[in-house]
JSON list of C-alpha atoms in Angstrom, two decimals:
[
{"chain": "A", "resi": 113, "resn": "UNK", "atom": "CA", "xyz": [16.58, 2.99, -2.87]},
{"chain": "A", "resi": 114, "resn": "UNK", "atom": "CA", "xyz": [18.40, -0.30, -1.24]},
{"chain": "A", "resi": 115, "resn": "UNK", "atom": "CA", "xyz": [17.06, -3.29, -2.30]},
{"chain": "A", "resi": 116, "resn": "UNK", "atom": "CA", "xyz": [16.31, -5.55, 1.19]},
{"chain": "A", "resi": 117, "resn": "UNK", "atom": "CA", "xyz": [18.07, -8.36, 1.25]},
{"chain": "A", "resi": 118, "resn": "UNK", "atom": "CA", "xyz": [16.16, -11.71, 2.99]},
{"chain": "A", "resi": 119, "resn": "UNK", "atom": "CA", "xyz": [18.39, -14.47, 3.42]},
{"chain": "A", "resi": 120, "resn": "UNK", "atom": "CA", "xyz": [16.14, -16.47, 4.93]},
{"chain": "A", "resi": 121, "resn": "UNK", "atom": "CA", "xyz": [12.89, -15.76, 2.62]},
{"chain": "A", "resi": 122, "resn": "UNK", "atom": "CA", "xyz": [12.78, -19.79, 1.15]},
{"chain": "A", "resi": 123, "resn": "UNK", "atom": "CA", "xyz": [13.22, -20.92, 4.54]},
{"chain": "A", "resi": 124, "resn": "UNK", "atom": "CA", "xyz": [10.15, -22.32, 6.32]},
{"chain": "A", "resi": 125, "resn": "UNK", "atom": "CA", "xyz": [9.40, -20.44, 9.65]},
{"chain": "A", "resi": 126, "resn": "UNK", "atom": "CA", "xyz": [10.35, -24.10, 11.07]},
{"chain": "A", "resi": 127, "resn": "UNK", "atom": "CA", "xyz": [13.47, -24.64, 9.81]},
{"chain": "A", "resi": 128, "resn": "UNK", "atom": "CA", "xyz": [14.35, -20.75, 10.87]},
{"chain": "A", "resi": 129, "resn": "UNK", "atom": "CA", "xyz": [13.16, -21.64, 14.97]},
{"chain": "A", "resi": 130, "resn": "UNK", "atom": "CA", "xyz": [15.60, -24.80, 14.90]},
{"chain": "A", "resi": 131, "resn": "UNK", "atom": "CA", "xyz": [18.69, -22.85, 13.74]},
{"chain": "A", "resi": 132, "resn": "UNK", "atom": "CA", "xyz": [17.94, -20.21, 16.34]},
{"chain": "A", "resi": 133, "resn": "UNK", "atom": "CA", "xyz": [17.35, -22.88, 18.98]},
{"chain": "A", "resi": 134, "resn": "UNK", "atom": "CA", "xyz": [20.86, -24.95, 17.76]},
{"chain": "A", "resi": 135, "resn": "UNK", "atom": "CA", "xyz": [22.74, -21.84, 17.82]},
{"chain": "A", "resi": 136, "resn": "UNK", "atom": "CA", "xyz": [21.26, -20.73, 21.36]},
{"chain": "A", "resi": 137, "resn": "UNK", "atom": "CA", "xyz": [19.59, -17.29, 19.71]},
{"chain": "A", "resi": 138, "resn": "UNK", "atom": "CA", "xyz": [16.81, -15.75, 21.46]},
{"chain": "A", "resi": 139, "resn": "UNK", "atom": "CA", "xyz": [13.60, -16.76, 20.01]},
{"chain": "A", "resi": 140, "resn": "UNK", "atom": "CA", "xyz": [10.51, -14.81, 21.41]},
{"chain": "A", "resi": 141, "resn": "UNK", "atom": "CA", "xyz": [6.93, -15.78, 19.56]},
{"chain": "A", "resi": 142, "resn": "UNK", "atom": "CA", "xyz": [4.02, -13.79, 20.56]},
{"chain": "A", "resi": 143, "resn": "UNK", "atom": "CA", "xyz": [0.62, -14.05, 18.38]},
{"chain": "A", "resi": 144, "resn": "UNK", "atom": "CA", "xyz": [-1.09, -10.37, 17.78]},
{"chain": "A", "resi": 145, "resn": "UNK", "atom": "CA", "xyz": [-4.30, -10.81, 19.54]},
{"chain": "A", "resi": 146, "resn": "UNK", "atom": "CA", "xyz": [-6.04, -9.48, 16.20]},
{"chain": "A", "resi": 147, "resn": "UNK", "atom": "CA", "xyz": [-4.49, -13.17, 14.92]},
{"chain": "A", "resi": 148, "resn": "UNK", "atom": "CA", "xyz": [-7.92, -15.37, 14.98]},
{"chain": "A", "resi": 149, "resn": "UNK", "atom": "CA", "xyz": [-9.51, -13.05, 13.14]},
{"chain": "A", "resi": 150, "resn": "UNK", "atom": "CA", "xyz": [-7.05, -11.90, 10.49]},
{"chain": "A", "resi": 151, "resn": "UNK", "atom": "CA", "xyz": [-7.11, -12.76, 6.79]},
{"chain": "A", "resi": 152, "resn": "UNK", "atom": "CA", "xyz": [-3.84, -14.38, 6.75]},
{"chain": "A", "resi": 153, "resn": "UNK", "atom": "CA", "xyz": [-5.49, -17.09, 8.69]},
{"chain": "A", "resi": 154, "resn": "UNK", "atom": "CA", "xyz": [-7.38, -18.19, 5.40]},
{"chain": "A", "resi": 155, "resn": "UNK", "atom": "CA", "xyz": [-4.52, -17.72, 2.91]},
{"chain": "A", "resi": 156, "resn": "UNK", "atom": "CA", "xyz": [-2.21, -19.99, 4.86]},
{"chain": "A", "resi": 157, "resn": "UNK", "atom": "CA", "xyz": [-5.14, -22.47, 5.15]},
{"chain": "A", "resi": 158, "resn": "UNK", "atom": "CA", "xyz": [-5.50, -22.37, 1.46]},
{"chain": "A", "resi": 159, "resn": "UNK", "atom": "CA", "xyz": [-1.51, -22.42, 0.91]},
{"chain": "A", "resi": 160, "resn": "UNK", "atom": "CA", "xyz": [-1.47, -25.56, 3.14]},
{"chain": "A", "resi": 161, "resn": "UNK", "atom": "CA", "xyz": [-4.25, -27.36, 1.16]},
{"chain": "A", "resi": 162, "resn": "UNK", "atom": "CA", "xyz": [-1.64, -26.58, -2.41]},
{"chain": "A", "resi": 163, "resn": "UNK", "atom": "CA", "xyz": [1.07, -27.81, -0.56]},
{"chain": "A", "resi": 164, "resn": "UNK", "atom": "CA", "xyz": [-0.73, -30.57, 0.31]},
{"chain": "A", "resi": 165, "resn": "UNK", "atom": "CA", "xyz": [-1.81, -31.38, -3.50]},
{"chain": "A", "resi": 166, "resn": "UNK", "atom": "CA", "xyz": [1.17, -30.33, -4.90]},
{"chain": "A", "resi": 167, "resn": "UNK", "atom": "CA", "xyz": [4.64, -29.76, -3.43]},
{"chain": "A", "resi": 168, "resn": "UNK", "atom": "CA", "xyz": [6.84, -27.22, -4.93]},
{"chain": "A", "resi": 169, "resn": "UNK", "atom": "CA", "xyz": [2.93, -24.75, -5.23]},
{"chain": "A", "resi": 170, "resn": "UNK", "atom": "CA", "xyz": [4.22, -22.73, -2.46]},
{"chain": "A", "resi": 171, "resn": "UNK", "atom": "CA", "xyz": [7.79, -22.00, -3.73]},
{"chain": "A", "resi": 172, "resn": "UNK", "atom": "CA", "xyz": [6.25, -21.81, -7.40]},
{"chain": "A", "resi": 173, "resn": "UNK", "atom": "CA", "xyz": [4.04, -18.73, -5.80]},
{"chain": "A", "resi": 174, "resn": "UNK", "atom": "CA", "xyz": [7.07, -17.17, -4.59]},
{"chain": "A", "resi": 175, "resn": "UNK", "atom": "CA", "xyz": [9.00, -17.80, -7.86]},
{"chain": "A", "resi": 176, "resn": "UNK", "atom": "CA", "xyz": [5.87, -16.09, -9.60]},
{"chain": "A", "resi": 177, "resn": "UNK", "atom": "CA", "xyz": [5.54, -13.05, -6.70]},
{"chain": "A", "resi": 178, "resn": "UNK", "atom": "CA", "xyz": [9.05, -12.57, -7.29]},
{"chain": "A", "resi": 179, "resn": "UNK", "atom": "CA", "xyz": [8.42, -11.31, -11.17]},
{"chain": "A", "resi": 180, "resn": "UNK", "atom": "CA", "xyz": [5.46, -9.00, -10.89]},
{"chain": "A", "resi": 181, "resn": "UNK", "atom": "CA", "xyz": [6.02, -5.37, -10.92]},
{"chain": "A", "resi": 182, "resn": "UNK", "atom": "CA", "xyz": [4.90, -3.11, -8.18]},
{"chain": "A", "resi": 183, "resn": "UNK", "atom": "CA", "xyz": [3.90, 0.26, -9.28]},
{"chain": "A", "resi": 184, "resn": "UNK", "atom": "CA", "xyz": [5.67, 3.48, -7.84]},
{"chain": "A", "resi": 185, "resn": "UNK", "atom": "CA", "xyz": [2.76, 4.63, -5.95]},
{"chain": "A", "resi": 186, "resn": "UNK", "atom": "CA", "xyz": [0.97, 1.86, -3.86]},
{"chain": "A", "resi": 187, "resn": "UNK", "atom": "CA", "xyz": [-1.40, 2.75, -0.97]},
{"chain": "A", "resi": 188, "resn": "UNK", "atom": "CA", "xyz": [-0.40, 1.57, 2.22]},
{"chain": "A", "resi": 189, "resn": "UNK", "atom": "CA", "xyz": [-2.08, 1.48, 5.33]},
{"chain": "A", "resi": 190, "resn": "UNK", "atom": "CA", "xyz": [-0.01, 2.41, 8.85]},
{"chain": "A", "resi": 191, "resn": "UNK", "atom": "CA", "xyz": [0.56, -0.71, 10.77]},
{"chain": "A", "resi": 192, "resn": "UNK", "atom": "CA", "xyz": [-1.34, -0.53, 14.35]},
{"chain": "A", "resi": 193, "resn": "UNK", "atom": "CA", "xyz": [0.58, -2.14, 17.73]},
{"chain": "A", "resi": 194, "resn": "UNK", "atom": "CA", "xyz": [0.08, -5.46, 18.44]}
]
């Protein structure tokens, strides 16, 4: 397997819209209309609230995400169409 490379994972999705507008990239951003209701909604409220306590929580999550293991057979679910 090929390890994916993300060049851009420690850069906030701000920082990534204002190098696509400087360069003149395309930039389309559409919200899935299952959005409002999703999950994700909570965990970014609750990232925001570390970030606000403590700076450097958000990359310190992604240092620790980094070094856990993921085991060879993890259940995924199929992705529906937004």
């Amino acid at each position: 397997a090929v390890p994916r490379c993300k060049p851009l994972r420690h850069a906030y999705e701000k920082e990534i819209v204002l190098y696509a507008y400087f360069e003149g990239l395309d930039y389309v951003s559409t919200e899935c209309l299952y959005a409002p209701h999703a999950y994700r909604g909570h965990a970014r409220a609750l990232l925001k609230e570390l970030e606000a306590a403590r700076a450097s929580s958000v990359a310190a999550l992604g240092h620790s995400g980094r070094r856990l293991a993921v085991g060879t057979r993890v259940a995924t679910k199929a992705l529906g169409a937004c």
